[in-house]
Coordinates of C-alpha atoms and ligand atoms in Angstrom, one line a residue:
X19 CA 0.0 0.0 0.0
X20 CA 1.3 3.3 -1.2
X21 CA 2.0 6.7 1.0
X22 CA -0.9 8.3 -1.2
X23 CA -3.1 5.3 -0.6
X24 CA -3.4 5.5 3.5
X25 CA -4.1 9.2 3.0
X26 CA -6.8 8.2 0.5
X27 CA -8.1 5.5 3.0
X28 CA -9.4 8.3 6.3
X29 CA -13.3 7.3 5.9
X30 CA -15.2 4.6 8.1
X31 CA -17.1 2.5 5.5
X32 CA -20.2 0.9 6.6
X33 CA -21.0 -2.4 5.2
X34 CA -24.8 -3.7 5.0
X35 CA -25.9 -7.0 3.9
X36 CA -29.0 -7.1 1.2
X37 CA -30.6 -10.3 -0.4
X38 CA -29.8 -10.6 -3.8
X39 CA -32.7 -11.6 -5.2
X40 CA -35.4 -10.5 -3.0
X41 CA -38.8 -9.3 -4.8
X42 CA -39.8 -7.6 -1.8
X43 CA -37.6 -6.1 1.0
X44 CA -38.5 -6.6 4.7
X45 CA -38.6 -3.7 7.1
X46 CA -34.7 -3.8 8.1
X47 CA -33.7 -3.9 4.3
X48 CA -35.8 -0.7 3.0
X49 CA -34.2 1.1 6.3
X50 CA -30.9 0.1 5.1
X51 CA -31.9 1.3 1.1
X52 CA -33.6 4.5 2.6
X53 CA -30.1 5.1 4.3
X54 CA -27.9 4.5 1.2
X55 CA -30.5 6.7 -0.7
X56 CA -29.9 9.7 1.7
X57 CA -26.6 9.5 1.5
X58 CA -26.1 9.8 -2.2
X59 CA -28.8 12.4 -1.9
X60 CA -26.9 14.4 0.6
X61 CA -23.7 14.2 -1.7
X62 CA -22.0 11.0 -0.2
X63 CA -20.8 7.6 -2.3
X64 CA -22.5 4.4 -2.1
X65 CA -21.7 0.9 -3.4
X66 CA -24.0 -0.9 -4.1
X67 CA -24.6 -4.7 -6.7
X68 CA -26.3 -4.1 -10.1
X69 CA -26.9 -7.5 -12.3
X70 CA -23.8 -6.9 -14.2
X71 CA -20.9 -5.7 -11.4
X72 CA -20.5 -3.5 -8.4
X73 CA -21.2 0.2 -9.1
X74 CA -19.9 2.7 -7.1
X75 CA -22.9 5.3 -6.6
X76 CA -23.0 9.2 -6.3
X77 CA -25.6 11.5 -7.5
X78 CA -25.4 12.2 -11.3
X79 CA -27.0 16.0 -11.4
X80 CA -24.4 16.8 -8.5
X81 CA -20.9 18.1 -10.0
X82 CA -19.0 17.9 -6.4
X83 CA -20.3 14.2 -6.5
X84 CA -19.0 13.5 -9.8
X85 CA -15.7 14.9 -8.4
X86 CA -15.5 12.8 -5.4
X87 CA -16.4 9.2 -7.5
X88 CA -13.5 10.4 -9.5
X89 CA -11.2 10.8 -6.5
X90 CA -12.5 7.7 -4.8
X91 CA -11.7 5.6 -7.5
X92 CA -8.6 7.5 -8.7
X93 CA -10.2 7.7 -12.1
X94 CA -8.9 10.0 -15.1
X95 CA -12.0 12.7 -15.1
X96 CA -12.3 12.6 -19.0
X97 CA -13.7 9.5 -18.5
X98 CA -17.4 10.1 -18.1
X99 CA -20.0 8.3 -15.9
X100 CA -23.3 6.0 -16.6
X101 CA -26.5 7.4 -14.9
X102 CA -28.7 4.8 -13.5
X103 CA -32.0 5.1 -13.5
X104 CA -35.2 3.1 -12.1
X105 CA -37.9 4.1 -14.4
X106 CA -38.0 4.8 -18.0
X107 CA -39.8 8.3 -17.7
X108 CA -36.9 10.0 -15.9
X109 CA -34.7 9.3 -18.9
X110 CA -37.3 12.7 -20.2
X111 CA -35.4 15.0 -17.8
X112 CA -31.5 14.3 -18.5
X113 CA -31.8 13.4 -22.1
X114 CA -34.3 16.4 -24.1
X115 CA -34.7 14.7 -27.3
X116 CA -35.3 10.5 -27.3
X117 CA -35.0 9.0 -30.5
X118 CA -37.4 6.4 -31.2
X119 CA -34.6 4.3 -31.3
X120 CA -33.5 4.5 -28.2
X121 CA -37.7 3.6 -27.1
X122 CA -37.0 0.6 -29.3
X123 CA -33.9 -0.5 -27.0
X124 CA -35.6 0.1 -24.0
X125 CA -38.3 -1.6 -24.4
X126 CA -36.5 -4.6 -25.2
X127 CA -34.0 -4.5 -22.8
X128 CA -34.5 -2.2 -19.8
X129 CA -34.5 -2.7 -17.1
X130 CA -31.3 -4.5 -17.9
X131 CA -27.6 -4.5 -18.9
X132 CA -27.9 -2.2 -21.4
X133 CA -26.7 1.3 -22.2
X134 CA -27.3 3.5 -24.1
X135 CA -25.4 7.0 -25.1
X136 CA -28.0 10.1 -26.1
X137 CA -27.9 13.7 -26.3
X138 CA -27.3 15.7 -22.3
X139 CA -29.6 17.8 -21.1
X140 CA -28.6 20.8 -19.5
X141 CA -29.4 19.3 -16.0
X142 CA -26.7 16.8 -16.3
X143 CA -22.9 18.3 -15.5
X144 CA -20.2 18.1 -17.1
X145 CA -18.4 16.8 -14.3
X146 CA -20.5 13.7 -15.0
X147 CA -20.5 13.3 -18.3
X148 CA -16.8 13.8 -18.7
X149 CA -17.0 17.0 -20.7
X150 CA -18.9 15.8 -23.7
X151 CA -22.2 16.9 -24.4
X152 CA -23.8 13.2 -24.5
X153 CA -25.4 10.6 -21.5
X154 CA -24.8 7.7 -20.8
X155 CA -28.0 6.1 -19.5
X156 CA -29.0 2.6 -18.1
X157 CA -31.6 1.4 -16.2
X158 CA -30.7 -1.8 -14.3
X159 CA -33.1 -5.0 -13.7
X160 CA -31.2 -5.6 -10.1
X161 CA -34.0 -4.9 -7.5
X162 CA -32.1 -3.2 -4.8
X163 CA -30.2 -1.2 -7.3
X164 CA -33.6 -0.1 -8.1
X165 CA -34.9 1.0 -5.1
X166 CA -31.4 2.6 -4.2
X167 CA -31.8 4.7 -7.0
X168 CA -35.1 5.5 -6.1
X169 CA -34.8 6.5 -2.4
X170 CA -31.2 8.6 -3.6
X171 CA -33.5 11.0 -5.9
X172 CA -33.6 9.1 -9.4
X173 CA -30.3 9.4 -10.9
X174 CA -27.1 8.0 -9.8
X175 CA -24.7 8.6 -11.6
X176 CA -22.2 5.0 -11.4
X177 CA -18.7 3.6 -12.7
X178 CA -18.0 0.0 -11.7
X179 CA -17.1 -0.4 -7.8
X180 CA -13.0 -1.3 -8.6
X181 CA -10.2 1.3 -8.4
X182 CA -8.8 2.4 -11.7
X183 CA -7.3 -0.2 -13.4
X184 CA -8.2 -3.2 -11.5
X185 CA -11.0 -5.7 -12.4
X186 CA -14.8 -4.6 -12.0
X187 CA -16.3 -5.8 -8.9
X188 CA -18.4 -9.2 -9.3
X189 CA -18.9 -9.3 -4.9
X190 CA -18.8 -7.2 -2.2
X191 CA -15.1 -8.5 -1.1
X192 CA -13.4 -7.2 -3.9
X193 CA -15.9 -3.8 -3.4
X194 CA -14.2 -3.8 0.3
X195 CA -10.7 -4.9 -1.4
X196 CA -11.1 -1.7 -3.5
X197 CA -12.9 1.1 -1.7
X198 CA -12.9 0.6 2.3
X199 CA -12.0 4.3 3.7
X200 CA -12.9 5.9 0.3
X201 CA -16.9 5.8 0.6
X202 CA -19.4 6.1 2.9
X203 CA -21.2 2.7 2.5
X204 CA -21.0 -0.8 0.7
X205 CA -24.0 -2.9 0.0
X206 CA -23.7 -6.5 0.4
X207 CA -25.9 -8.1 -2.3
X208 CA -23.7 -11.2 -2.6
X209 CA -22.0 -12.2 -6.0
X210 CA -23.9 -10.6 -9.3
X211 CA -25.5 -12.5 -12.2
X212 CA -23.8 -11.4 -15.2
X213 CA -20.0 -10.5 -14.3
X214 CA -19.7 -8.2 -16.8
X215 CA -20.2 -4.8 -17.6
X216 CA -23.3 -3.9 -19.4
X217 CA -23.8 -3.6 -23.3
X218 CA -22.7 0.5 -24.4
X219 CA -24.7 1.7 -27.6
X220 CA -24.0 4.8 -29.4
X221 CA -27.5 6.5 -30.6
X222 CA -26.0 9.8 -31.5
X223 CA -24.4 8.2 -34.4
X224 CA -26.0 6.5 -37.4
X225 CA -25.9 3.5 -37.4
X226 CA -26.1 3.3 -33.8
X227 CA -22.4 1.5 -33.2
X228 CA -21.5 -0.6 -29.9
X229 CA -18.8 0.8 -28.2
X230 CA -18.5 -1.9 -25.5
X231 CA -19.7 -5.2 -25.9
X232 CA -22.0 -6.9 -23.4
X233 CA -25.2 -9.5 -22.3
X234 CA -27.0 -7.6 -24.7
X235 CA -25.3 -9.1 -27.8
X236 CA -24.8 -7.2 -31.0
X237 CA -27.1 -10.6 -32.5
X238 CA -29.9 -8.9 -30.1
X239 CA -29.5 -5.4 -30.4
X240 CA -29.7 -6.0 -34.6
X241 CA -32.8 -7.7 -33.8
X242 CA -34.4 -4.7 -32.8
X243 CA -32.5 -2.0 -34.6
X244 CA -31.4 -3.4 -38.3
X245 CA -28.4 -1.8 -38.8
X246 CA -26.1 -2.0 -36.3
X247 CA -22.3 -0.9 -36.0
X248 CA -19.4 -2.3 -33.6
X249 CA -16.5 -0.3 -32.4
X250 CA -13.2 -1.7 -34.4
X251 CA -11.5 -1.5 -31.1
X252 CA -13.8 -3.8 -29.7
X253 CA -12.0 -7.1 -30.4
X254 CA -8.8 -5.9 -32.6
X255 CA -6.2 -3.4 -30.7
X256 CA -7.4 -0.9 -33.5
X257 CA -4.2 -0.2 -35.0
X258 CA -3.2 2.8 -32.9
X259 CA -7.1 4.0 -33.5
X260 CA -8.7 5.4 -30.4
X261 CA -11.7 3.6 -28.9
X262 CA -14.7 5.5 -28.6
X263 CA -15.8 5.2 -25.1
X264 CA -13.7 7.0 -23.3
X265 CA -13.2 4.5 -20.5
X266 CA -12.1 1.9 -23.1
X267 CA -8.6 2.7 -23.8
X268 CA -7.3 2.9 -20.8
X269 CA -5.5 -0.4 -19.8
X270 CA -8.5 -1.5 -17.6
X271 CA -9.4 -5.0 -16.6
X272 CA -6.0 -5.9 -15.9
X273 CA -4.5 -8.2 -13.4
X274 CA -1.2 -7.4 -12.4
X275 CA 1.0 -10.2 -13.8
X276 CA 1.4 -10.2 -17.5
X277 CA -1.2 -12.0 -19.8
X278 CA -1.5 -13.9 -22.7
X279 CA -4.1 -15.2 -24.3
X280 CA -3.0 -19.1 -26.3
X281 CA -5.4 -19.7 -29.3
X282 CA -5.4 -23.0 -31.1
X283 CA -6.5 -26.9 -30.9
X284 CA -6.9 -28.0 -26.9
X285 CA -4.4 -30.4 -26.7
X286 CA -1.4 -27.6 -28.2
X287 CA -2.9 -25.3 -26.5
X288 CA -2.1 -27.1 -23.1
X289 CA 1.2 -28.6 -24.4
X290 CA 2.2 -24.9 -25.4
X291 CA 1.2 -23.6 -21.9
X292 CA 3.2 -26.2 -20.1
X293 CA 5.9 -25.9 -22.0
X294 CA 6.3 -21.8 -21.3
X295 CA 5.2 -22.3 -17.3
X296 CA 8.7 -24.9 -17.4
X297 CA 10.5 -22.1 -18.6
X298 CA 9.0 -19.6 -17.2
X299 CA 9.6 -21.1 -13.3
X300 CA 13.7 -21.4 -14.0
X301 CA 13.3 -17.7 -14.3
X302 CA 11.3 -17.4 -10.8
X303 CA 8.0 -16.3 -12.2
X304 CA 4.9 -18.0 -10.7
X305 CA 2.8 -19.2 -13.0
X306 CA -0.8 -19.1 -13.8
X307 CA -3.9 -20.4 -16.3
X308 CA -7.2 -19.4 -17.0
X309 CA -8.8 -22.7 -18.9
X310 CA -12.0 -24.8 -18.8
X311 CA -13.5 -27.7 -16.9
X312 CA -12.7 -29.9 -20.0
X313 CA -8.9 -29.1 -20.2
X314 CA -8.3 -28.6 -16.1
X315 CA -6.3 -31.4 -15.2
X316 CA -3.9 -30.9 -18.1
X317 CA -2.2 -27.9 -16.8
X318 CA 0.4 -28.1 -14.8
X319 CA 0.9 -24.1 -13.6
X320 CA 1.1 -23.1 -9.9
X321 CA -2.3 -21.7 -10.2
X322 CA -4.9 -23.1 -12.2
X323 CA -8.1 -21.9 -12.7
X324 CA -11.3 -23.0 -14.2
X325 CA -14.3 -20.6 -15.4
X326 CA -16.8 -23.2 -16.1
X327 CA -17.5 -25.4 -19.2
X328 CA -16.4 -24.2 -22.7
X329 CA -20.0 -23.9 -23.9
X330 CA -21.7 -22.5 -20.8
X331 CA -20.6 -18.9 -21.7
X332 CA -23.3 -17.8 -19.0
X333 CA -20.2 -19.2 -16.5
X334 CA -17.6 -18.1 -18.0
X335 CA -18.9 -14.3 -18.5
X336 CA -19.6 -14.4 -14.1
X337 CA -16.7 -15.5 -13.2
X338 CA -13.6 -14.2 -15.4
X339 CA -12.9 -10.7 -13.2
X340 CA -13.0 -12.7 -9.5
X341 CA -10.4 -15.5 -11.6
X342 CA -8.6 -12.5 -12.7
X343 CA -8.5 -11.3 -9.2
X344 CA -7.3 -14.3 -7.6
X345 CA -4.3 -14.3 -9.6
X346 CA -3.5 -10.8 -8.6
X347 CA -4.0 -12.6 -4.3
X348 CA -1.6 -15.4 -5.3
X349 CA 0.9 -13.2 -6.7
X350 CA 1.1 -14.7 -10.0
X351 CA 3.6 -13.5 -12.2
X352 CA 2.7 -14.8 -15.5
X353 CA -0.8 -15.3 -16.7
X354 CA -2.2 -17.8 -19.3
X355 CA -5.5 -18.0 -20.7
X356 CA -7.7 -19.8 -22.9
X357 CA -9.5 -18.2 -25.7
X358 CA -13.2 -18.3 -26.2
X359 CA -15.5 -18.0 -29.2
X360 CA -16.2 -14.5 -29.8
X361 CA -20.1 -14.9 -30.9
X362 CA -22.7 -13.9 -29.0
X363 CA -21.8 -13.0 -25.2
X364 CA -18.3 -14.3 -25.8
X365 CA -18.0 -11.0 -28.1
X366 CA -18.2 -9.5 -24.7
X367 CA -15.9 -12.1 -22.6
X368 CA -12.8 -11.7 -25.9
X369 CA -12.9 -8.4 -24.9
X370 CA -12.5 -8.2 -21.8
X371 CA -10.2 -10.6 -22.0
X372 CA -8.1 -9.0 -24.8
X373 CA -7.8 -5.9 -22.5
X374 CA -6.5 -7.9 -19.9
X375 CA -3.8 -9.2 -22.3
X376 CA -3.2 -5.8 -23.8
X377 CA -4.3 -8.0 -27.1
X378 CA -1.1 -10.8 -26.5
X379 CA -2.6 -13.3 -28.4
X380 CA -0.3 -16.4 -29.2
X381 CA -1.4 -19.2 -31.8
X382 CA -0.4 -22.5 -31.9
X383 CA -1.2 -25.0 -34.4
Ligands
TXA19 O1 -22.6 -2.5 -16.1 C1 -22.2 -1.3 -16.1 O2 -22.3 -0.5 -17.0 C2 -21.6 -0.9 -14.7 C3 -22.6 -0.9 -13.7 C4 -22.2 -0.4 -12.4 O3 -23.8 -0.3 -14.1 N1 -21.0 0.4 -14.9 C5 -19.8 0.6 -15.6 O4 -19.4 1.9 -15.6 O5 -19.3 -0.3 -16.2 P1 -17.9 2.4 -16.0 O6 -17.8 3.8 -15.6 O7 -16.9 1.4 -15.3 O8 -17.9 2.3 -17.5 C6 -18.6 3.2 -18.3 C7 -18.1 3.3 -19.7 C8 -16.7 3.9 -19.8 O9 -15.9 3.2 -20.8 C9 -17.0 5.3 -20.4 O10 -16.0 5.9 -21.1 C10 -18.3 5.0 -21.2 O11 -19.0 4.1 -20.4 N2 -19.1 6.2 -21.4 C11 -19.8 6.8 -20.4 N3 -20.4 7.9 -20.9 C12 -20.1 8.0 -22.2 C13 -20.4 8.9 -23.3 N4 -21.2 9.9 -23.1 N5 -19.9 8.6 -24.5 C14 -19.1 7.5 -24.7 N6 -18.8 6.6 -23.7 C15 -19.3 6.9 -22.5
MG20 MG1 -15.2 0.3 -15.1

């Protein structure tokens, strides 16, 4: 832990447990939401689980908020915020024109793990928006991020729960991990459903283009839209071309030791992998691997680690970032991962993973 760090760390962070899939909250649970709610209303952070990861809450039409999610996190401020909302009528007073498009969308998807970037309103800040003159704007399906929203005034504005740089937060550990003495309070909603970050559309643009891939696939969102457009960035390292989303090109998602990512037939795969953790332990690196149930007892790194079958992307998808994490707790050195088909969600899982690689991709034959 660095000098700047303890400084960083003066608050006393509450932590309050919520049931993660309750329909209804009892008495003590709405007293704990109507707390959280006051506090982002009164210019405070709060933590709290959404169905894709940990969000880290303040209020969106609240500049001095913005500022303080920035600090918390230690988060470039050109890299603007998501504002949650909990019902699709409040989108009316942050964005001034909807697009029909962007009805379309929402009644597909919302509540859900979709967002969606629109014109700003005067009402929203600059501080929250990162300087440009667009939103971005998601209404979850998690029902305590719901009611949180609710009880904190209807907009909150919310990165993911990590500090800069690190993994998103899939469970309230890795939200304590992160932010304990930075923010005022952490709900405890156990670990999330999805794992990772929801599905960014661009509607200011025609054709609306994905600028971060997510559960809502590109498959779906065509479904509904026609013509649809994906970021090049998305899946390629966009030869020197900047992504679109702000947030995407900074090196996030990574795990301390360095990645690669080994793309080929299983059995080369694993051979190639054992062959580089042999070498790679005469140099004193500990060794790691990122694989599936199928090919588990082939490897033969210090720390193996499985994310589920190959076809159950579902698994894979919820539990990459706390596998990523792990690594980081064991101290290992050098990472190597599996690759994944890149249809569907796994458009979403490639690229997350290919960020956490900074796009090393080896292929064996
Ligand atoms: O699933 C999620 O979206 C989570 C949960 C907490 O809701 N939130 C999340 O927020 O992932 P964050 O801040 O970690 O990622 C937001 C991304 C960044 O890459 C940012 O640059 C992009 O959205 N973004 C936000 N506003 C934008 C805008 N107006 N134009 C383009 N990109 C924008
Ligand atoms: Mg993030």
């Amino acid at each position: 832990m660095g000098k700047c760090d303890i400084l960083l760390r003066t608050m006393k962070t509450i932590t309050m447990k919520i049931r993660p899939d309750a329909g209804t909250f009892d008495e003590k649970e709405e007293e704990i939401l109507r707390r959280a709610g006051k506090i982002i209303k009164e210019g405070g952070l709060v933590a709290f689980p959404t169905e894709t990861v940990y969000g880290l809450g303040g209020d969106a039409l609240n500049r001095a908020s913005a500022r303080k999610i920035y600090e918390a996190k230690g988060r470039p401020s050109d890299n603007p915020l998501i504002v949650h909302i909990c019902r699709f009528e409040d989108i009316f007073r942050i964005v001034p024109e909807v697009p029909a498009a962007a009805g379309r969308l929402a009644e597909a998807f919302w509540p859900g793990p979709l967002t969606m970037i629109l014109p700003k309103a005067d009402s929203v800040p600059y501080e929250t928006t990162g300087g440009l003159d667009t939103v971005a704007v998601r209404l979850p399906s998690h029902p305590a991020a719901r009611k949180l929203i609710a009880y904190s005034g209807g907009y909150v504005a919310a990165p993911s729960a990590n500090l800069s740089g690190r993994p998103s937060p899939t469970e309230a550990e890795y939200v304590i991990q992160d932010m304990d003495g930075r923010i005022d309070m952490i709900l405890d909603g156990g670990k999330v459903g999805i794992g990772l970050e929801s599905t960014i559309v661009d509607l200011t643009v025609v054709p609306p283009q994905i600028l971060r891939p997510g559960h809502v696939t590109q498959e779906m969102l065509g479904g509904v839209l026609g013509e649809i457009d994906t970021d090049v960035t998305i899946l390629s390292d966009g030869g020197g071309q900047a992504p679109k989303a702000p947030g995407m090109k900074y090196r996030h998602y990574a795990p301390k030791g360095e990645m690669a990512i080994v793309e080929g037939p299983r059995e080369q795969v694993a051979a190639y992998i054992n062959g580089q953790v042999e070498k790679d332990r005469l140099r004193g690196e500990r060794t790691g691997v990122i694989c599936t149930e199928e090919s588990l007892d082939g490897y033969r790194a210090d720390v193996v680690k499985c994310l589920g079958r190959r076809e159950d992307q579902e698994s894979i998808g919820r539990n990459l970032y706390s596998m990523l994490r792990q690594m980081d707790d064991e101290g290992v050195t050098r990472i190597y991962s599996e690759s994944f088909a890149d249809r569907g969600f796994g458009q979403a899982i490639m690229n997350r993973l290919l960020k956490a690689a900074g796009h090393r991709v080896i292929r064996v034959q």
